[in-house]
Coordinates of C-alpha atoms and ligand atoms in Angstrom, one line a residue:
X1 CA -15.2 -69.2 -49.7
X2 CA -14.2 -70.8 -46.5
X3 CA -10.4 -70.1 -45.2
X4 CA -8.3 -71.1 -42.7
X5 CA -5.3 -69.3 -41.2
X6 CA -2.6 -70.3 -38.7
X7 CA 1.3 -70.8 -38.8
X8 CA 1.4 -73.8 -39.7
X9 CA -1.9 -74.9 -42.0
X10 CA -3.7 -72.9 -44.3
X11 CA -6.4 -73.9 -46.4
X12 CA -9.1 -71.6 -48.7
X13 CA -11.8 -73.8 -50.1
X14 CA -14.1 -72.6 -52.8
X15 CA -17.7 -73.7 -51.8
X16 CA -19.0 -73.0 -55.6
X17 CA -16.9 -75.2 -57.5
X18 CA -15.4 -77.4 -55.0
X19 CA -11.5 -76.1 -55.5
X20 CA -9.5 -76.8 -52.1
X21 CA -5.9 -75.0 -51.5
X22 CA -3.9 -76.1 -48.8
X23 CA -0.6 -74.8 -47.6
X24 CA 1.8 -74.8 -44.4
X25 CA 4.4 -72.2 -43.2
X26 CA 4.5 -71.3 -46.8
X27 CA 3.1 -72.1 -50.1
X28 CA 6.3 -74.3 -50.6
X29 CA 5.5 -76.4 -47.6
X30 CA 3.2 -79.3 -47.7
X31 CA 1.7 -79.5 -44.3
X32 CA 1.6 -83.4 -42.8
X33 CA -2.1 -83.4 -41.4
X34 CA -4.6 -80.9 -40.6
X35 CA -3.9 -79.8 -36.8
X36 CA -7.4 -78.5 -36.4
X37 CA -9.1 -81.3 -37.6
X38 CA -10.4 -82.7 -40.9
X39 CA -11.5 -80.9 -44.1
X40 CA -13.6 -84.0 -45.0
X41 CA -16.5 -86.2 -43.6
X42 CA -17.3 -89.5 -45.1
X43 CA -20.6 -90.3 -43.1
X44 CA -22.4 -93.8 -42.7
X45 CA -26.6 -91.9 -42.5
X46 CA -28.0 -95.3 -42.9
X47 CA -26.6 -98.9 -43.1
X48 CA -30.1 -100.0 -45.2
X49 CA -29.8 -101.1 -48.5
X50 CA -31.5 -103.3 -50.8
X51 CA -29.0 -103.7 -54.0
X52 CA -27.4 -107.0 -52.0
X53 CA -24.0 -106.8 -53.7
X54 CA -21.8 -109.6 -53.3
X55 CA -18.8 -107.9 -52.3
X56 CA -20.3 -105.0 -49.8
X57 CA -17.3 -104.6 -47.5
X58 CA -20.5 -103.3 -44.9
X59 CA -22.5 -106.5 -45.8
X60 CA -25.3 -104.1 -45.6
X61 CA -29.0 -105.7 -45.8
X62 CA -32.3 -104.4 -46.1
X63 CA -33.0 -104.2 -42.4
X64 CA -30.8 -102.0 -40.6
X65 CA -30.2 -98.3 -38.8
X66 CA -30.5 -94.7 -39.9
X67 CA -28.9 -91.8 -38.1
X68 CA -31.4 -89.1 -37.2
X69 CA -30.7 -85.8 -38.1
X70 CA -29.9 -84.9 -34.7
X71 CA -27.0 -86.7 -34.3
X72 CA -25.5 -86.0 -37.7
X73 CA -26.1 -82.1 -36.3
X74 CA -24.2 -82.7 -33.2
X75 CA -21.7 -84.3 -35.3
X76 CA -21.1 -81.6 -37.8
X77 CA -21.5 -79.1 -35.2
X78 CA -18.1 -80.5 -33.3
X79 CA -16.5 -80.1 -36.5
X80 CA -16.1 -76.5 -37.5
X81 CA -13.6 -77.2 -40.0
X82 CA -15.0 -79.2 -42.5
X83 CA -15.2 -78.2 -46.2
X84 CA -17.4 -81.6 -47.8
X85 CA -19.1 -84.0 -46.6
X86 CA -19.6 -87.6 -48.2
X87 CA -22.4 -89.2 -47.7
X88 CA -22.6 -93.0 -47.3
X89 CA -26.1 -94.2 -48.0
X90 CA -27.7 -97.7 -49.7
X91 CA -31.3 -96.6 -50.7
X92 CA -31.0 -92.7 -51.3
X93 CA -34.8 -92.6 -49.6
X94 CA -33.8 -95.1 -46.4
X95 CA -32.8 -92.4 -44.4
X96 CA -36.1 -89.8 -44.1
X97 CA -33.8 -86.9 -42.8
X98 CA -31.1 -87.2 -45.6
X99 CA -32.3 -83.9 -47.5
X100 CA -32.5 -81.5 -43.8
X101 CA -28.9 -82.7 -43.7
X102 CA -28.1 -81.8 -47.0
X103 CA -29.7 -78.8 -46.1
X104 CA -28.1 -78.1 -43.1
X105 CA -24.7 -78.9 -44.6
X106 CA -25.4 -75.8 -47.1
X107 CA -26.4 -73.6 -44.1
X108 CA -22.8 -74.1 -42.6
X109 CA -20.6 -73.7 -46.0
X110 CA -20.4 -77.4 -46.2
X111 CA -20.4 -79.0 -49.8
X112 CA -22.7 -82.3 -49.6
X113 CA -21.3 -84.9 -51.9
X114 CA -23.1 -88.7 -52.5
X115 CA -22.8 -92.0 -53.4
X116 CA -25.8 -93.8 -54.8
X117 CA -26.4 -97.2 -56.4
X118 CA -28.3 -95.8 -59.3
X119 CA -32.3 -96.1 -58.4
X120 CA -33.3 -93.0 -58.6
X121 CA -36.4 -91.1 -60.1
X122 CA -36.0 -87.8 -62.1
X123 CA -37.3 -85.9 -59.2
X124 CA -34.5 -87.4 -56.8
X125 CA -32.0 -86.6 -59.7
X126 CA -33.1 -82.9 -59.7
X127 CA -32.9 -82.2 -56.1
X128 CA -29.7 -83.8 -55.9
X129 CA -28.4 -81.5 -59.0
X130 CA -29.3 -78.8 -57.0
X131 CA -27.9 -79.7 -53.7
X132 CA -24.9 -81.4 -53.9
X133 CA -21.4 -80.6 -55.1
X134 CA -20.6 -83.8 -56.3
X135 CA -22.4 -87.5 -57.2
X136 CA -20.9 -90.8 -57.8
X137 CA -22.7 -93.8 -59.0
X138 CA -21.6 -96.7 -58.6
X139 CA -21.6 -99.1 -61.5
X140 CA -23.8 -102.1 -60.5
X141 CA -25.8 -103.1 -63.7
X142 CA -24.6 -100.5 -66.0
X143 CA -28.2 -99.8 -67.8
X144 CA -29.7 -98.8 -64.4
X145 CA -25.8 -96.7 -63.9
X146 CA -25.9 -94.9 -67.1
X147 CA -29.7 -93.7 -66.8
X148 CA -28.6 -92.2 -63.4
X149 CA -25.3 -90.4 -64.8
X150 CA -27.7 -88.7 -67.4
X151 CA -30.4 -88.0 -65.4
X152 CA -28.2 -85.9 -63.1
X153 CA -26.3 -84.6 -66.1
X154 CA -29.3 -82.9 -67.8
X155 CA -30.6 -82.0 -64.4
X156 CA -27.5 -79.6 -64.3
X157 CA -25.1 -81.4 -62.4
X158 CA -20.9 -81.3 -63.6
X159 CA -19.4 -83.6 -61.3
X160 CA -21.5 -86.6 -62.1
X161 CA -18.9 -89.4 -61.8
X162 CA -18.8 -93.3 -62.1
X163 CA -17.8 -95.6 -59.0
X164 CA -16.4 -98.3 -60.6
X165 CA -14.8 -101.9 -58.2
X166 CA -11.4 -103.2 -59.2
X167 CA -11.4 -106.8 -58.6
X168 CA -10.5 -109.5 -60.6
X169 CA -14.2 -110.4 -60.7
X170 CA -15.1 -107.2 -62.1
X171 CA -12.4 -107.0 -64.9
X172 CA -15.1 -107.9 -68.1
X173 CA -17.3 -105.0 -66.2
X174 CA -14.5 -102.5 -66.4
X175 CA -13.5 -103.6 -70.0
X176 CA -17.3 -103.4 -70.7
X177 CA -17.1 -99.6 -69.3
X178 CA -14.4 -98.5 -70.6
X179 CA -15.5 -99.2 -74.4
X180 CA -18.9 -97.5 -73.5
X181 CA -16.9 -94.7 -72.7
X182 CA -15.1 -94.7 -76.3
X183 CA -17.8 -95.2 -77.5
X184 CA -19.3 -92.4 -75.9
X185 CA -22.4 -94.3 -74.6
X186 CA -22.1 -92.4 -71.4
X187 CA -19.8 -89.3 -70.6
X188 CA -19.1 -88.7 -66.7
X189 CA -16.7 -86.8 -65.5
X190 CA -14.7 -89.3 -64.1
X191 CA -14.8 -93.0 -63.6
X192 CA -13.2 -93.7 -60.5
X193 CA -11.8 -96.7 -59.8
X194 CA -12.0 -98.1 -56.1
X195 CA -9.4 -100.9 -55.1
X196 CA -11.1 -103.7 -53.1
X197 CA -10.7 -104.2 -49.6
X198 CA -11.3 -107.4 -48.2
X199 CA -13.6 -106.8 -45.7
X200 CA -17.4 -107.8 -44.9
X201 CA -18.8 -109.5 -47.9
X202 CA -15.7 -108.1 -50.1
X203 CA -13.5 -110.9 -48.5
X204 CA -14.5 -113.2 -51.1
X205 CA -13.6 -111.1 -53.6
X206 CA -9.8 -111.1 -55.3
X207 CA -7.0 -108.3 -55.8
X208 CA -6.8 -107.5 -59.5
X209 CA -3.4 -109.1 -60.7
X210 CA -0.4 -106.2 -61.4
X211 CA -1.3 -107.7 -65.6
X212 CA -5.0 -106.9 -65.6
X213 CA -4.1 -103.6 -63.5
X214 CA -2.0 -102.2 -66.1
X215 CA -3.8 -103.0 -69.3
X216 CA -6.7 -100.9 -67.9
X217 CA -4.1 -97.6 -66.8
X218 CA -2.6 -98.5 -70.3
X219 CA -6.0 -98.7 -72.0
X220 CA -7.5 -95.4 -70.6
X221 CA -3.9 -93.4 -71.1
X222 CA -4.5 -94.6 -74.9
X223 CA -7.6 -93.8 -75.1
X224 CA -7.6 -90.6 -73.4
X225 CA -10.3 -91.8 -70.5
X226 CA -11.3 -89.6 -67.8
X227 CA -9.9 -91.8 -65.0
X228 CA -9.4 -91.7 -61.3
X229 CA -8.8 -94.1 -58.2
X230 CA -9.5 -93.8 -54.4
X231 CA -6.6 -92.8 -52.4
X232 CA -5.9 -96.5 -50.9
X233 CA -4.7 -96.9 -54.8
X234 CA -2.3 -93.8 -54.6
X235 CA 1.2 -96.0 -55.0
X236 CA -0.4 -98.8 -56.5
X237 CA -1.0 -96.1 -59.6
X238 CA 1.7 -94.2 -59.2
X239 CA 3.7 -97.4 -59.4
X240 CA 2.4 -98.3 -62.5
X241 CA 2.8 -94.7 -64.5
X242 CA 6.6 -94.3 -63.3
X243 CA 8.3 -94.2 -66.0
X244 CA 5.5 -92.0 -68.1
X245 CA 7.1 -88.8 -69.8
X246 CA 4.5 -86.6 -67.9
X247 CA 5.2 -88.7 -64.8
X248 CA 5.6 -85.5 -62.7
X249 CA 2.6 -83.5 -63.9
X250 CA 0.5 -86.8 -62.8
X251 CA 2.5 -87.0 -59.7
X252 CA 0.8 -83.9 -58.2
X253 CA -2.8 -85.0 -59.4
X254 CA -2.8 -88.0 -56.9
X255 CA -3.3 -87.7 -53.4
X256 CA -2.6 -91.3 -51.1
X257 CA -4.0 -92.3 -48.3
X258 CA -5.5 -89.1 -46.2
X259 CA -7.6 -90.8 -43.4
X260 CA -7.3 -89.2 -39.9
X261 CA -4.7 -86.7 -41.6
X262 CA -7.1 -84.2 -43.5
X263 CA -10.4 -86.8 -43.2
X264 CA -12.4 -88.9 -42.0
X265 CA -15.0 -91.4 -41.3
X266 CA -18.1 -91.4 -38.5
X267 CA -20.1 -94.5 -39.0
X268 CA -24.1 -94.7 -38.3
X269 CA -23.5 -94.7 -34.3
X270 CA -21.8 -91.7 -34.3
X271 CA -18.3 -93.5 -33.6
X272 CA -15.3 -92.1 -35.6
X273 CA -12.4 -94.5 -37.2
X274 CA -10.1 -93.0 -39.6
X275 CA -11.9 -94.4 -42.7
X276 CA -14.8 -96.5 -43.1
X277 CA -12.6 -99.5 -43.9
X278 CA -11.1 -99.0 -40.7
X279 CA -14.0 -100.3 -39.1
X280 CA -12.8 -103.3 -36.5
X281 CA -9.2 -102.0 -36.2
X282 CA -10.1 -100.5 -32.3
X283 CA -9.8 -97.2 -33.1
X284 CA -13.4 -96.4 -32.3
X285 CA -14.1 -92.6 -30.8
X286 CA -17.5 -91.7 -29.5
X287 CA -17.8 -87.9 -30.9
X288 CA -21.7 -87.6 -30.8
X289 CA -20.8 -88.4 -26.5
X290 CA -17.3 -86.4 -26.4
X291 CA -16.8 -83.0 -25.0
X292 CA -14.0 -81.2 -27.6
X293 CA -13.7 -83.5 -30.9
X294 CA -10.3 -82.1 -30.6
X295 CA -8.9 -82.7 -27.5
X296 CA -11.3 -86.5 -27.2
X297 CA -11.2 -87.4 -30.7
X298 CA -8.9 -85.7 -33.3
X299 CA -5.5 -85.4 -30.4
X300 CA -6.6 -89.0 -28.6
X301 CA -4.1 -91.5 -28.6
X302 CA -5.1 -93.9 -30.3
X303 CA -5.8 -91.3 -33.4
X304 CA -2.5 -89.6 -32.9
X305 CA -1.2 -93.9 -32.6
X306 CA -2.9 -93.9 -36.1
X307 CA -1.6 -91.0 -37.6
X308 CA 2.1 -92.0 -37.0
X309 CA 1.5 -95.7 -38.7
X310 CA 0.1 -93.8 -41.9
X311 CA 2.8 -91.2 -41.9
X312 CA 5.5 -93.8 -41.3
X313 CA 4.5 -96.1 -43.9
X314 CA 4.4 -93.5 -46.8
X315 CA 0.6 -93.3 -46.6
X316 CA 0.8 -96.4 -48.0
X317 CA -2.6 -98.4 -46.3
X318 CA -1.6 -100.0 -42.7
X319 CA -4.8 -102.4 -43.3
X320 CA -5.3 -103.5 -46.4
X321 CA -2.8 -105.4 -49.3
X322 CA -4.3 -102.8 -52.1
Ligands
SF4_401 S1 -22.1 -102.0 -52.0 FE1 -23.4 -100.2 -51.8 S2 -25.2 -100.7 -53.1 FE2 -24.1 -102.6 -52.8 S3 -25.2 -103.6 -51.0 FE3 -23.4 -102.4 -50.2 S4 -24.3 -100.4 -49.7 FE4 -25.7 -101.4 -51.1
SF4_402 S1 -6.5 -96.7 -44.4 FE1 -6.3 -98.0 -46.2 S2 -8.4 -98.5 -46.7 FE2 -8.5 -96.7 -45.3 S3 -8.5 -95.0 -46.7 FE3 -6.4 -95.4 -46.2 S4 -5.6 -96.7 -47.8 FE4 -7.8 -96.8 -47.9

């Protein structure tokens, strides 16, 4: 159990099963962002990957860099606050030091949680089932998908969850997935859904249309689906569900757009933006080179700058049509 205690922001996180409660002066007051810095880490380790997607926002190939553990230590080591850490990685073996950090992640109370495209062996899935709090796998070809959900899944792992793109180009794909799970051809824990961004090799790619959107919300409220989205889909979701009977209960299930409010994202240089989309906006901070991630990075201007655009559209996503 990790807690937090000041005037203002509270937080007790519960390493074992991931639970996170977070409060302000009291438990009725909903605190805006964390003013010691974030509860989450999305990482870059390694910018090699050899799946070649067509829509990779990073437009990541199979030459590129890995972080060395060193640097990801000085990094977590400025950060005393964080509760999880997600790690962003192509090929699960292209960065050699990935399992020291995983390790070293557990040594400081930190919950390890990764994305992977799927290739894995049943020794990777095992370790991994062991390690990490939480792994997503991102739905690519869903054969090579589903063999990695279950693999994890009779390695011991609960939060085994699907990564699923919502494009337009990817509609048949989600229809396709979302039968399976009917079916009960696979059975994560949660297929989440993750709106495209146009960016890198993603700019191709097209917005699902508000029809195609809401016959897949519609479909998986029918069918009883174990669904989720990423936060940039927050009010796009909401939206959509607002005049649902349970409309309130859902309400406090979804959380919008967090980034450089109670997270964010350090890319493969050690250089911090609020999320990894955010990459090219100039708000680059050098934390592995800074002093006090604090004072440098977390109360810098151009974060605080950040933080006031998020908070004064709604959390709604300054960047991005989502
Ligand atoms: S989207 Fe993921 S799996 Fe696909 S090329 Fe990019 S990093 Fe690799
Ligand atoms: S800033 Fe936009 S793209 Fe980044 S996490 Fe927030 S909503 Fe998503």
């Amino acid at each position: 159990m990790k807690t937090v205690k000041t005037p203002t922001y509270n937080y007790i996180f519960e390493e074992s099963n991931g639970l996170f409660y977070r409060w302000g002066k009291d438990q009725n007051d909903d605190p805006q962002y964390s003013p010691i810095g974030p509860e989450i880490l999305d990482i870059e380790v390694s910018t090699i990957c050899s799946q070649g997607c067509k829509f990779c926002y990073k437009s990541n190939k199979t030459t590129g860099k890995n972080m060395s553990f060193q640097t990801f230590k000085t990094i977590v080591d400025k950060i005393p606050t964080l509760t999880q850490i997600a790690f962003g990685i192509g090929d699960l073996h292209a960065n050699p030091d990935l399992w020291t950090m995983f390790t070293y992640c557990r040594e400081k109370g930190i919950v390890p949680n990764l994305t992977i495209n799927g290739n894995i062996s049943l020794g990777d899935a095992r370790y991994l089932a062991a390690i990490c709090g939480a792994v997503a796998v991102s739905n690519y070809d869903s054969k090579v998908c589903y063999r990695a959900v279950n693999m994890l899944q009779e390695a011991g792992l609960k939060q085994v969850n699907i990564h699923q793109l919502l494009a337009q180009e990817s509609y048949t794909q989600i229809i396709d997935l979302m039968v399976d799970l009917v079916d009960g051809v696979v059975k994560p824990n949660a297929v989440v859904f993750l709106s495209l961004k146009k960016k890198g090799r993603g700019q191709g790619y097209t917005r699902i249309s508000d029809q195609r959107f809401s016959s897949i919300i519609d479909y998986a409220m029918k069918n009883n689906l174990p669904i989720g989205f990423d936060s940039c889909t927050a009010h796009r979701f909401l939206n959509e569900v607002k005049d649902h009977p349970n409309y309130k209960e859902i309400e406090q299930m979804v959380e919008p757009c967090e980034s450089g409010l109670f997270s964010s994202y350090i890319n493969v240089d050690g250089i911090f933006h609020p999320c990894s989309f955010a990459e090219g906006f100039n708000y680059d901070l050098d934390v592995v080179n800074c002093e006090d991630f604090l004072l440098d990075v977390w109360y810098h201007p151009l974060t605080m700058g950040w933080r006031k655009k998020l908070l004064l559209c709604n959390r709604n996503c300054p960047l991005y049509t989502i």
